[in-house]
Coordinates of C-alpha atoms and ligand atoms in Angstrom, one line a residue:
M129 CA -0.1 -0.2 -0.1
S130 CA 0.9 3.6 -0.5
T131 CA 1.6 4.0 3.3
E132 CA 4.6 1.7 2.8
S133 CA 6.1 3.8 0.0
A134 CA 4.9 6.7 1.8
A135 CA 7.2 5.9 4.8
A136 CA 10.4 5.9 2.8
K137 CA 10.5 9.6 2.1
P138 CA 9.6 12.6 4.3
A139 CA 6.8 14.9 3.3
A140 CA 9.1 18.0 2.9
T141 CA 11.6 17.0 0.3
P142 CA 14.7 19.7 0.8
E143 CA 14.5 22.5 -1.6
T144 CA 17.8 21.7 -3.0
D145 CA 17.0 18.5 -4.7
A146 CA 13.3 19.1 -5.2
P147 CA 11.9 18.8 -8.7
R148 CA 11.3 22.0 -10.1
D149 CA 8.2 21.5 -12.2
F150 CA 5.4 23.6 -11.6
I151 CA 3.0 21.3 -10.1
R152 CA 5.3 20.1 -7.3
Q153 CA 5.9 23.7 -6.7
I154 CA 2.4 24.2 -6.1
I155 CA 2.1 21.3 -4.0
R156 CA 5.1 22.3 -2.0
E157 CA 3.5 25.8 -1.2
D158 CA 0.2 24.0 -0.3
L159 CA 1.9 22.2 2.3
A160 CA 3.7 24.9 3.5
N161 CA 1.0 27.1 3.9
G162 CA -1.0 24.3 5.8
K163 CA -3.7 24.1 3.0
H164 CA -3.5 20.4 3.1
A165 CA -2.3 18.0 5.6
A166 CA -1.5 15.3 3.2
I167 CA -1.6 15.1 -0.6
R168 CA -3.9 12.8 -2.2
T169 CA -3.9 12.2 -6.0
R170 CA -5.8 9.8 -8.3
F171 CA -5.2 8.2 -11.7
P172 CA -8.7 8.0 -13.7
P173 CA -8.5 5.7 -16.8
E174 CA -11.5 4.9 -18.6
P175 CA -11.3 0.9 -18.8
N176 CA -12.1 0.9 -22.5
G177 CA -8.6 -0.2 -23.7
Y178 CA -5.1 -1.1 -22.3
L179 CA -2.8 1.9 -21.1
H180 CA -0.3 3.2 -23.4
I181 CA 3.1 5.2 -23.0
G182 CA 1.0 8.5 -22.7
H183 CA -0.8 7.2 -19.7
A184 CA 2.7 6.3 -18.2
K185 CA 3.3 10.1 -17.7
A186 CA -0.2 10.6 -16.0
I187 CA 0.8 7.7 -13.7
C188 CA 4.2 8.5 -12.8
L189 CA 2.7 12.0 -11.9
D190 CA -0.1 11.0 -10.0
F191 CA 1.5 7.9 -8.2
G192 CA 5.0 9.4 -8.2
I193 CA 3.8 12.8 -6.6
A194 CA 1.7 11.3 -3.9
R195 CA 4.7 8.8 -2.9
E196 CA 7.3 11.9 -3.0
F197 CA 5.1 13.9 -0.6
A198 CA 4.1 10.9 1.6
G199 CA 0.3 11.0 0.4
W200 CA -1.7 8.6 -1.4
C201 CA -3.0 8.1 -5.0
N202 CA -6.4 6.1 -5.8
L203 CA -6.8 4.1 -9.0
R204 CA -10.2 5.0 -10.2
L205 CA -11.9 3.5 -13.2
D206 CA -13.9 6.0 -14.9
D207 CA -17.2 3.8 -15.7
T208 CA -19.5 6.5 -16.3
N209 CA -20.0 5.1 -19.9
P210 CA -22.1 2.0 -19.5
G211 CA -21.3 -1.0 -21.8
K212 CA -17.9 0.4 -22.5
E213 CA -15.8 -1.4 -19.6
D214 CA -14.2 -4.7 -20.3
P215 CA -13.1 -6.8 -17.1
E216 CA -10.1 -7.8 -19.2
F217 CA -9.0 -4.0 -19.7
V218 CA -9.7 -3.6 -15.7
E219 CA -7.4 -6.2 -14.9
G220 CA -4.9 -4.8 -17.7
I221 CA -4.8 -1.6 -16.2
K222 CA -4.1 -2.8 -12.6
D223 CA -1.4 -4.9 -13.9
D224 CA 0.4 -2.2 -16.0
V225 CA 0.1 0.1 -13.0
R226 CA 1.9 -2.3 -10.7
W227 CA 4.4 -3.2 -13.4
L228 CA 5.4 0.5 -13.7
G229 CA 6.1 0.2 -9.9
Y230 CA 3.1 1.9 -8.2
E231 CA 0.5 0.7 -5.9
W232 CA -2.9 2.5 -5.2
H233 CA -4.4 3.3 -1.9
D234 CA -7.9 2.4 -3.0
L235 CA -9.3 1.0 -6.1
R236 CA -12.4 2.6 -7.1
H237 CA -15.0 3.0 -9.8
A238 CA -16.9 6.2 -10.6
S239 CA -20.1 4.2 -10.6
D240 CA -19.5 3.5 -6.7
Y241 CA -20.5 7.1 -6.4
F242 CA -23.8 6.9 -8.4
E243 CA -26.0 7.4 -5.4
V244 CA -23.9 10.4 -4.2
L245 CA -24.1 11.9 -7.6
Y246 CA -27.8 11.5 -7.8
C247 CA -28.2 13.0 -4.3
A248 CA -25.7 15.8 -5.1
A249 CA -28.0 16.5 -8.5
I250 CA -30.9 16.8 -6.2
K251 CA -29.4 19.1 -4.3
L252 CA -28.2 21.4 -7.3
I253 CA -32.2 21.4 -8.4
E254 CA -33.2 22.4 -5.0
D255 CA -30.9 24.9 -4.7
G256 CA -32.0 26.4 -8.2
N257 CA -28.7 25.2 -10.0
A258 CA -29.9 22.6 -12.5
Y259 CA -32.9 21.9 -14.5
V260 CA -34.5 19.1 -16.6
D261 CA -34.5 20.1 -20.2
D262 CA -36.7 18.5 -22.8
L263 CA -34.8 19.5 -26.0
N264 CA -33.4 16.9 -27.9
P265 CA -29.6 16.5 -28.3
E266 CA -29.9 18.2 -31.8
E267 CA -31.9 21.1 -30.4
M268 CA -29.7 21.6 -27.6
R269 CA -26.6 21.8 -30.0
E270 CA -28.6 24.5 -31.9
Y271 CA -29.5 26.5 -28.6
R272 CA -25.8 26.1 -27.6
G273 CA -24.6 29.0 -29.9
T274 CA -21.2 29.0 -31.4
L275 CA -17.7 30.2 -30.3
T276 CA -18.6 33.6 -31.7
E277 CA -22.4 33.7 -31.0
P278 CA -24.0 33.3 -27.4
G279 CA -26.5 30.5 -26.8
R280 CA -30.1 30.8 -26.2
N281 CA -31.8 29.8 -23.1
S282 CA -33.9 26.7 -23.5
P283 CA -37.7 27.2 -23.1
H284 CA -37.4 24.9 -20.0
R285 CA -34.9 26.6 -18.2
D286 CA -37.2 28.5 -16.0
R287 CA -39.3 25.6 -14.5
S288 CA -39.9 25.6 -10.9
V289 CA -37.9 23.5 -8.5
E290 CA -40.7 21.4 -7.8
E291 CA -41.3 20.6 -11.3
N292 CA -37.6 19.8 -11.7
L293 CA -37.5 17.7 -9.1
A294 CA -40.6 15.7 -9.9
L295 CA -39.3 15.3 -13.7
F296 CA -35.8 14.2 -12.5
R297 CA -37.3 11.7 -10.1
R298 CA -39.2 10.2 -12.9
M299 CA -36.0 10.2 -15.2
R300 CA -34.7 8.1 -12.4
A301 CA -37.5 5.9 -12.2
G302 CA -37.1 5.1 -15.9
E303 CA -40.3 6.8 -17.1
F304 CA -39.0 8.4 -20.1
A305 CA -37.2 7.4 -23.4
D306 CA -33.7 7.7 -23.9
G307 CA -32.5 11.2 -25.0
S308 CA -36.1 12.6 -24.2
K309 CA -34.8 14.6 -21.2
T310 CA -31.6 15.6 -19.9
L311 CA -30.7 17.2 -16.5
R312 CA -28.6 20.5 -17.2
A313 CA -26.6 22.7 -14.9
K314 CA -28.0 26.1 -14.8
I315 CA -25.0 28.3 -15.4
D316 CA -24.8 31.0 -18.5
M317 CA -25.8 30.3 -22.0
A318 CA -24.1 33.5 -22.9
A319 CA -20.9 32.3 -21.3
G320 CA -17.5 32.8 -23.5
N321 CA -16.5 29.4 -22.5
M322 CA -18.9 26.9 -24.1
N323 CA -18.5 24.4 -21.4
L324 CA -20.5 26.8 -19.0
R325 CA -23.4 27.1 -21.3
D326 CA -25.6 24.7 -19.3
P327 CA -23.7 21.4 -19.7
A328 CA -25.5 18.2 -19.4
I329 CA -25.4 16.5 -15.7
Y330 CA -27.5 13.4 -16.7
R331 CA -28.6 11.8 -19.7
I332 CA -31.1 8.8 -20.1
R333 CA -29.8 5.7 -21.2
K334 CA -31.4 2.6 -20.7
V335 CA -28.3 0.4 -20.8
T336 CA -27.0 -2.2 -18.6
H337 CA -24.1 -1.1 -16.6
Q338 CA -21.3 -3.6 -16.3
N339 CA -21.1 -2.9 -12.3
T340 CA -24.6 -1.7 -11.5
G341 CA -26.6 -3.5 -13.8
D342 CA -30.2 -2.1 -14.5
A343 CA -30.3 0.0 -11.4
W344 CA -29.8 3.1 -13.3
P345 CA -31.8 4.3 -16.3
I346 CA -29.8 7.5 -16.0
Y347 CA -26.1 8.2 -16.1
P348 CA -23.7 11.3 -15.0
M349 CA -21.9 12.9 -17.6
Y350 CA -17.9 12.8 -17.2
D351 CA -17.6 16.6 -16.3
Y352 CA -19.8 16.1 -13.3
A353 CA -18.9 12.7 -12.2
H354 CA -15.2 13.3 -12.3
C355 CA -14.5 16.5 -10.1
L356 CA -17.3 15.1 -7.8
S357 CA -15.5 11.7 -7.4
D358 CA -12.2 13.9 -6.8
A359 CA -14.0 15.7 -4.0
L360 CA -15.6 12.7 -2.4
E361 CA -12.2 11.0 -2.2
G362 CA -10.7 13.8 -0.5
I363 CA -8.3 14.3 -3.8
T364 CA -6.3 17.3 -3.3
H365 CA -4.5 17.7 -6.5
S366 CA -6.4 16.5 -9.8
L367 CA -3.9 16.3 -12.4
C368 CA -4.9 15.9 -15.8
T369 CA -4.1 16.9 -19.3
L370 CA -4.2 20.0 -21.1
E371 CA -7.7 19.4 -23.1
F372 CA -9.4 19.7 -19.7
E373 CA -7.9 23.4 -19.1
D374 CA -11.2 25.0 -20.7
H375 CA -13.3 22.4 -18.5
R376 CA -11.7 23.8 -15.0
P377 CA -14.4 26.4 -14.4
L378 CA -17.1 23.9 -14.8
Y379 CA -15.2 21.6 -12.5
D380 CA -14.7 24.1 -9.8
W381 CA -18.5 25.2 -10.5
F382 CA -19.8 21.9 -9.5
V383 CA -17.3 21.2 -6.7
D384 CA -18.4 24.7 -5.1
K385 CA -22.3 24.3 -5.8
V386 CA -22.5 20.6 -4.4
D387 CA -19.9 21.4 -1.5
L388 CA -19.6 18.1 -0.3
P389 CA -17.3 18.6 2.7
N390 CA -20.0 20.6 4.0
H391 CA -23.0 18.4 3.1
P392 CA -22.4 14.9 5.0
E393 CA -26.0 14.1 4.2
L394 CA -25.0 13.5 0.6
W395 CA -22.3 10.9 1.2
Q396 CA -23.1 9.6 5.0
H397 CA -24.6 6.5 3.4
M398 CA -21.2 5.6 1.9
R399 CA -19.6 6.3 5.1
D400 CA -22.0 4.0 6.9
A401 CA -21.5 1.2 4.2
G402 CA -17.5 1.4 5.0
F403 CA -16.2 3.8 2.8
R404 CA -13.2 5.9 4.1
T405 CA -14.5 9.0 2.5
E406 CA -13.3 12.5 3.7
P407 CA -14.3 14.9 1.1
A408 CA -12.2 17.8 0.3
K409 CA -12.1 20.5 -2.2
P410 CA -9.8 19.3 -5.1
R411 CA -7.7 21.5 -7.4
Q412 CA -7.2 20.7 -11.0
I413 CA -4.1 21.2 -12.5
E414 CA -3.2 20.7 -16.3
F415 CA -0.1 19.4 -17.8
S416 CA 1.0 18.7 -21.3
R417 CA 0.3 15.4 -23.0
L418 CA 3.1 12.9 -23.6
N419 CA 3.4 12.5 -27.7
L420 CA 6.3 10.5 -29.0
S421 CA 7.4 10.4 -32.7
Y422 CA 6.7 7.3 -34.7
M423 CA 4.0 6.4 -32.2
I424 CA 0.3 6.7 -32.0
T425 CA -1.1 7.7 -28.5
S426 CA -5.0 7.4 -29.0
K427 CA -6.8 4.4 -27.6
R428 CA -9.0 4.4 -30.5
K429 CA -6.4 4.0 -33.0
L430 CA -4.7 1.5 -30.8
A431 CA -7.7 -0.4 -30.8
Q432 CA -8.2 -0.2 -34.3
L433 CA -4.9 -1.7 -35.1
V434 CA -6.0 -4.8 -32.8
N435 CA -9.4 -4.9 -34.3
E436 CA -8.2 -4.8 -37.9
G437 CA -5.6 -7.3 -37.1
L438 CA -2.8 -5.0 -38.1
V439 CA -1.0 -6.2 -35.3
D440 CA -0.9 -9.4 -33.2
G441 CA -2.8 -7.7 -30.1
W442 CA -2.6 -5.2 -27.5
D443 CA 0.4 -6.8 -26.2
D444 CA 2.3 -7.2 -29.7
P445 CA 5.8 -5.7 -29.0
R446 CA 5.2 -3.3 -32.0
M447 CA 2.3 -1.4 -29.9
N448 CA 3.2 1.4 -27.6
T449 CA 0.9 0.1 -25.1
L450 CA 2.5 -0.7 -22.0
R451 CA 1.7 -4.3 -22.4
G452 CA 3.5 -4.2 -25.9
L453 CA 6.3 -2.2 -24.7
R454 CA 6.7 -4.7 -21.9
R455 CA 6.6 -7.7 -24.1
R456 CA 9.1 -5.9 -26.4
G457 CA 11.5 -6.1 -23.2
F458 CA 11.3 -2.2 -22.2
T459 CA 11.7 -1.6 -18.5
P460 CA 9.5 0.0 -16.0
G461 CA 12.7 1.7 -14.9
G462 CA 13.3 3.0 -18.6
I463 CA 10.0 4.1 -19.0
R464 CA 10.1 6.2 -15.5
L465 CA 13.4 7.8 -16.4
L466 CA 11.9 8.9 -19.6
I467 CA 9.0 10.8 -17.7
E468 CA 11.3 12.0 -15.2
R469 CA 13.7 13.4 -18.0
L470 CA 11.1 15.2 -19.8
G471 CA 9.7 17.0 -16.7
V472 CA 6.4 18.5 -16.6
S473 CA 5.3 21.7 -18.4
K474 CA 2.2 23.0 -20.3
Q475 CA 4.0 23.1 -23.4
N476 CA 2.8 20.5 -26.1
S477 CA 5.3 18.6 -28.0
V478 CA 6.4 15.6 -29.9
I479 CA 9.3 13.7 -28.0
D480 CA 11.7 11.9 -30.4
Y481 CA 11.1 8.1 -29.9
A482 CA 14.9 7.7 -29.7
I483 CA 14.8 9.5 -26.3
L484 CA 12.7 6.7 -25.0
E485 CA 15.0 4.1 -26.6
N486 CA 17.9 5.7 -25.0
C487 CA 16.2 5.7 -21.4
V488 CA 15.5 2.0 -22.1
R489 CA 19.4 1.3 -23.1
E490 CA 20.5 3.4 -20.2
D491 CA 18.4 1.2 -17.8
L492 CA 19.3 -2.1 -19.2
D493 CA 23.1 -1.4 -19.5
A494 CA 23.2 -1.4 -15.9
A495 CA 20.5 -3.9 -15.2
A496 CA 20.8 -6.6 -17.7
P497 CA 23.4 -9.5 -17.5
R498 CA 25.4 -10.3 -20.8
R499 CA 25.1 -13.2 -22.9
M500 CA 26.4 -14.5 -26.3
A501 CA 24.0 -15.2 -29.3
V502 CA 24.3 -15.1 -33.1
I503 CA 21.3 -14.2 -35.2
D504 CA 22.5 -14.6 -38.7
P505 CA 25.2 -17.5 -38.5
L506 CA 28.2 -18.5 -40.3
K507 CA 30.2 -21.7 -39.4
L508 CA 33.9 -21.1 -38.4
V509 CA 36.0 -24.2 -37.9
I510 CA 39.4 -24.0 -35.9
T511 CA 41.5 -26.3 -37.7
N512 CA 44.3 -26.4 -35.2
L513 CA 42.1 -27.7 -32.4
P514 CA 41.7 -31.4 -32.3
E515 CA 38.4 -33.0 -33.5
G516 CA 36.0 -33.1 -30.4
H517 CA 38.1 -30.6 -28.6
E518 CA 35.6 -29.0 -25.9
E519 CA 36.5 -26.5 -23.2
S520 CA 34.3 -24.7 -20.4
L521 CA 35.3 -20.9 -20.4
T522 CA 34.3 -18.6 -17.7
F523 CA 32.6 -15.1 -18.6
A524 CA 31.8 -12.3 -16.3
N525 CA 27.9 -11.5 -16.5
H526 CA 28.6 -7.6 -16.5
P527 CA 31.5 -5.8 -17.5
K528 CA 31.0 -3.2 -15.0
D529 CA 29.3 -4.9 -12.2
E530 CA 31.1 -7.7 -10.4
S531 CA 27.8 -8.6 -8.3
F532 CA 26.4 -10.0 -11.6
G533 CA 28.8 -13.0 -10.9
S534 CA 30.1 -15.3 -13.9
R535 CA 28.9 -18.3 -15.7
K536 CA 30.3 -20.9 -17.8
V537 CA 30.5 -20.8 -21.9
P538 CA 31.1 -24.0 -23.8
F539 CA 33.9 -23.6 -26.4
A540 CA 34.6 -26.1 -29.0
R541 CA 36.1 -26.6 -32.3
E542 CA 33.1 -25.4 -34.6
L543 CA 31.4 -22.1 -33.9
W544 CA 28.9 -19.7 -35.2
I545 CA 29.9 -16.4 -35.7
E546 CA 27.6 -13.3 -37.0
R547 CA 27.8 -13.4 -40.9
E548 CA 28.2 -9.7 -40.9
D549 CA 31.3 -10.2 -39.0
F550 CA 33.3 -11.6 -41.9
A551 CA 33.7 -9.6 -45.2
E552 CA 35.3 -11.6 -48.2
V553 CA 35.9 -8.0 -49.8
P554 CA 36.1 -5.9 -46.9
P555 CA 35.1 -2.2 -47.0
K556 CA 37.6 0.3 -46.0
G557 CA 38.2 0.3 -42.3
F558 CA 36.6 -3.2 -41.7
H559 CA 38.2 -4.4 -38.6
R560 CA 36.5 -7.7 -38.3
L561 CA 37.4 -11.1 -40.0
K562 CA 38.5 -11.1 -43.7
P563 CA 40.8 -13.6 -45.8
D564 CA 44.0 -14.0 -44.2
G565 CA 42.9 -11.3 -41.8
E566 CA 42.8 -11.7 -37.9
V567 CA 40.4 -11.1 -35.2
R568 CA 39.8 -11.8 -31.6
L569 CA 37.1 -14.3 -30.6
R570 CA 35.8 -13.0 -27.4
G571 CA 37.2 -14.7 -24.6
V572 CA 39.1 -17.2 -26.3
G573 CA 42.1 -15.5 -28.5
I574 CA 43.1 -14.5 -31.8
V575 CA 42.1 -16.5 -35.0
K576 CA 43.4 -16.1 -38.3
C577 CA 41.2 -16.9 -41.4
E578 CA 43.0 -19.3 -43.5
K579 CA 40.4 -20.5 -46.1
L580 CA 37.0 -19.9 -47.4
I581 CA 34.7 -22.9 -48.2
K582 CA 31.8 -21.7 -50.5
A583 CA 28.5 -23.2 -51.2
T584 CA 27.5 -24.0 -54.7
D585 CA 25.5 -20.7 -55.2
G586 CA 28.9 -18.9 -54.4
S587 CA 28.2 -17.6 -50.9
V588 CA 30.4 -18.3 -48.1
A589 CA 29.5 -21.4 -46.3
E590 CA 32.5 -22.0 -43.8
L591 CA 35.6 -20.3 -42.6
H592 CA 38.7 -22.4 -41.6
C593 CA 40.9 -20.6 -39.2
T594 CA 43.8 -21.3 -36.8
L595 CA 43.7 -20.1 -33.2
D596 CA 47.0 -18.5 -32.3
L597 CA 47.4 -20.4 -28.9
E598 CA 49.9 -18.1 -27.7
S599 CA 47.3 -15.4 -27.5
R600 CA 45.0 -17.4 -25.1
S601 CA 44.2 -16.1 -21.5
G602 CA 47.1 -16.7 -19.3
M603 CA 49.5 -17.1 -22.3
P604 CA 52.5 -14.7 -23.1
G605 CA 50.8 -13.2 -26.2
A606 CA 47.5 -12.9 -24.5
D607 CA 47.9 -9.2 -24.7
R608 CA 48.6 -9.0 -28.4
K609 CA 46.5 -6.3 -30.2
V610 CA 44.3 -6.9 -33.1
K611 CA 41.5 -4.5 -34.0
G612 CA 38.6 -6.2 -34.0
T613 CA 36.7 -8.8 -31.4
I614 CA 33.8 -10.8 -32.2
H615 CA 31.4 -12.9 -30.4
W616 CA 30.5 -16.4 -31.1
V617 CA 28.7 -19.4 -29.7
S618 CA 29.8 -23.1 -29.9
A619 CA 28.0 -24.8 -32.7
K620 CA 27.3 -28.1 -31.0
H621 CA 26.4 -26.7 -27.7
A622 CA 24.4 -23.5 -29.1
V623 CA 20.4 -23.8 -28.6
A624 CA 18.4 -22.9 -31.8
A625 CA 16.1 -20.0 -30.8
D626 CA 13.6 -17.8 -32.5
I627 CA 14.6 -14.2 -32.4
R628 CA 12.0 -11.7 -32.9
L629 CA 13.7 -8.4 -34.5
Y630 CA 11.4 -5.3 -33.9
D631 CA 11.5 -2.0 -35.2
R632 CA 9.2 1.0 -35.3
L633 CA 5.7 0.5 -36.2
F634 CA 5.2 3.5 -38.2
N635 CA 7.8 4.8 -40.5
V636 CA 7.1 8.6 -40.4
P637 CA 7.6 10.6 -37.4
T638 CA 4.0 11.8 -37.2
P639 CA 1.7 9.1 -38.6
D640 CA -1.1 11.2 -37.3
D641 CA -0.4 14.1 -39.9
E642 CA -2.5 13.7 -42.8
N643 CA -1.3 16.8 -44.4
D644 CA 0.6 14.5 -46.9
G645 CA -2.7 13.1 -48.2
K646 CA -2.0 9.6 -46.3
T647 CA -4.0 8.1 -43.6
W648 CA -2.0 7.1 -40.5
L649 CA -2.5 3.5 -41.4
E650 CA -0.7 3.9 -44.5
H651 CA 2.5 4.8 -42.7
I652 CA 2.6 1.4 -41.0
N653 CA 5.9 0.1 -41.2
P654 CA 5.8 -3.4 -42.9
D655 CA 9.4 -4.4 -41.7
A656 CA 8.6 -3.6 -38.0
K657 CA 8.7 -7.4 -37.3
R658 CA 11.2 -9.9 -38.5
I659 CA 11.6 -13.4 -37.2
V660 CA 15.1 -15.0 -37.6
R661 CA 16.4 -18.3 -36.4
G662 CA 19.5 -17.8 -34.2
W663 CA 22.0 -19.6 -32.0
L664 CA 22.3 -19.1 -28.3
E665 CA 24.8 -20.0 -25.7
P666 CA 23.3 -22.6 -23.3
S667 CA 22.8 -20.2 -20.3
A668 CA 20.8 -17.8 -22.3
A669 CA 18.3 -20.5 -23.4
E670 CA 17.6 -21.3 -19.6
A671 CA 16.3 -17.8 -19.0
S672 CA 13.0 -17.5 -17.4
P673 CA 10.2 -15.7 -19.4
E674 CA 10.8 -12.0 -19.2
Q675 CA 14.4 -12.2 -18.2
R676 CA 16.3 -9.4 -20.2
Y677 CA 19.9 -10.0 -21.5
Q678 CA 22.3 -7.8 -23.4
F679 CA 23.3 -10.0 -26.4
E680 CA 26.9 -8.9 -26.9
R681 CA 27.1 -6.5 -29.9
L682 CA 23.4 -7.2 -30.8
G683 CA 21.2 -5.3 -28.4
Y684 CA 19.0 -6.0 -25.5
F685 CA 16.5 -8.8 -25.5
V686 CA 13.9 -10.3 -23.5
A687 CA 12.7 -14.1 -23.1
D688 CA 9.1 -13.7 -24.4
R689 CA 6.7 -13.5 -21.8
L690 CA 4.3 -16.0 -23.3
D691 CA 6.3 -18.1 -25.8
H692 CA 9.7 -18.8 -24.5
L693 CA 10.5 -22.2 -23.2
P694 CA 14.1 -23.4 -22.4
Q695 CA 13.9 -26.1 -24.8
S696 CA 12.6 -23.8 -27.6
P697 CA 13.8 -20.2 -26.9
V698 CA 12.2 -17.2 -28.0
F699 CA 13.6 -13.8 -27.5
N700 CA 12.5 -10.4 -28.4
R701 CA 14.8 -7.5 -29.5
A702 CA 14.0 -4.4 -27.2
V703 CA 16.3 -2.1 -28.5
T704 CA 19.7 -2.2 -30.4
L705 CA 23.1 -1.1 -28.7
R706 CA 22.9 2.1 -30.7
D707 CA 20.3 4.4 -32.4
T708 CA 20.8 2.6 -35.7
W709 CA 17.2 4.3 -37.0
T710 CA 18.7 7.9 -37.1
T711 CA 21.8 6.8 -39.0
K712 CA 19.5 4.7 -41.5
Q713 CA 17.2 7.6 -42.1
N714 CA 20.3 9.8 -42.8
A715 CA 21.8 7.6 -45.1
Ligands
ATP969 P1 -7.1 8.5 -25.2 O1 -7.0 9.9 -25.8 O2 -5.7 7.5 -25.8 O3 -8.4 7.7 -25.5 P2 -7.7 9.2 -22.6 O4 -7.3 10.5 -22.1 O5 -9.1 9.1 -23.2 O6 -6.7 8.7 -23.9 P3 -8.1 8.2 -20.2 O7 -8.2 6.5 -19.8 O8 -9.3 8.9 -20.0 O9 -7.6 8.0 -21.6 O10 -6.8 8.5 -19.6 C1 -6.6 8.6 -18.0 C2 -5.7 9.6 -17.8 O11 -4.3 9.6 -18.7 C3 -6.2 10.9 -18.0 O12 -6.0 11.7 -16.7 C4 -5.6 11.5 -19.1 O13 -5.4 12.9 -19.0 C5 -4.1 10.7 -19.1 N1 -3.5 10.7 -20.4 C6 -4.1 10.1 -21.5 N2 -3.2 10.1 -22.4 C7 -2.2 10.8 -22.0 C8 -1.0 11.3 -22.6 N3 -0.7 11.0 -24.0 N4 0.0 11.9 -21.8 C9 -0.3 12.1 -20.6 N5 -1.4 11.9 -20.1 C10 -2.4 11.2 -20.8
MG970 MG1 -10.6 10.1 -21.5

């Protein structure tokens, strides 16, 4: 629970190492002024899809800030839209939040508060702040005016409190047809901010709700339910993205007019039923969305990719859902690092995808043990070792961190090396193996290429090399320098594996931009997934699912969560060791 993590850090972080963003600044001031005794936040996803990388920013802020200031954060599923929630998505969201390293204080649903919201609506009517309207949605739109023209009052706006109460109770009793009546806030049809032109509070929808069944024929609107849910849970800082900035006056209007802290009669029944509610007056603060180049951050479009079979599901490693990134081998630490580095502001921008990759590399460089694997094999035979020669070599698991320990790697006369580590006609500056050239075999010694064996199609089938025995570890020539070092695996010990090589799902930085006359779907990169047959040193095959390794010189890989088995290994490449995309694009 958040209380444990909360204990880890004192409430007031020293100014010196305090993060400088404006939200933390506001919170620090609120604490200093005694405005709040504790910080309470919430993360409010709509469970109509899996979370994506953009949500990670909101999660890191909502949960991260609560933790930093020794408060707590609720996970609240926004299920005001009946029929949209899927239990699969609810479980997925919970799992993803935990994967990112956070734990909620309470798990709530907006629908937990339907009764409170209903009672609050009655209060609004009694106070003359809401009315039942008979205009249909189309008429309502017409009366609403435009950005340049004020709206007009509905002919039903001046109904008496008694009439409104009677009609609203009948709406609740299910007496009217869908869309035939609406409960609206009575604010100002001429307001410059369109959100204040008597927005809807309740609409009639006779749809079975996943959590409340058929108990309600009316459902509250998001703008109404969200702010009051915040107030009811005692949320102090309600962090959301910039598109809600124009909704803030409405947020405050509902919070003030309903005034939950001073009206316990509206929520006492919840407390009686065991809910730990301590209503407060929340403050909404907006920040800019996280947008990444070469990615789509819209649940609707991600759902379309899944539903049209353009990817292999929500957790396809090409997807920028948290599930997908996880399956790809990205780390929660790398994602948190990205969010921390980018900071928080009100400036909308598109972040280069390469920055995310770099954060993941940085995290994995420190955290991933090293192994050897060959993904495009070429046979190398060491002719001066006897047939059947076998050794067990000791390799450190991490070049910079001894605590990773070491492992045994079998070595034998026949090896697999990477095909691209040999060039029959080497380009200028090629420091790997070439005819009559020398190269160091990682952890073994220096080999010289004496002979090429060709296949009937003219391609190189095999290299015959000699090993300079004097260059082996512990021998006088062990320090002899050659320019290149290459990795290898013992052919007879290696375990065959499916290696899935992933690239960016879109081949343009802003797939959403339709100015080029193409739809976003036309920018899908057909080469974003490639499966090859590779060879692993035996200890890599033994990995448990989700174990991440650096395969030396190839990149960071993860044993697939679902498909990997030691006897038939499946590894996904998370990232290459360096940013090859940028160089490729500039070539
Ligand atoms: P989408 O536009 O993908 O459907 P959404 O905003 O409708 O996303 P919600 O489930 O309502 O998705 O989002 C939950 C929370 O996550 C909200 O507070 C929202 O502001 C935040 N959020 C969503 N997308 C991003 C993003 N790209 N960057 C930062 N926060 C985001
Ligand atoms: Mg939303």
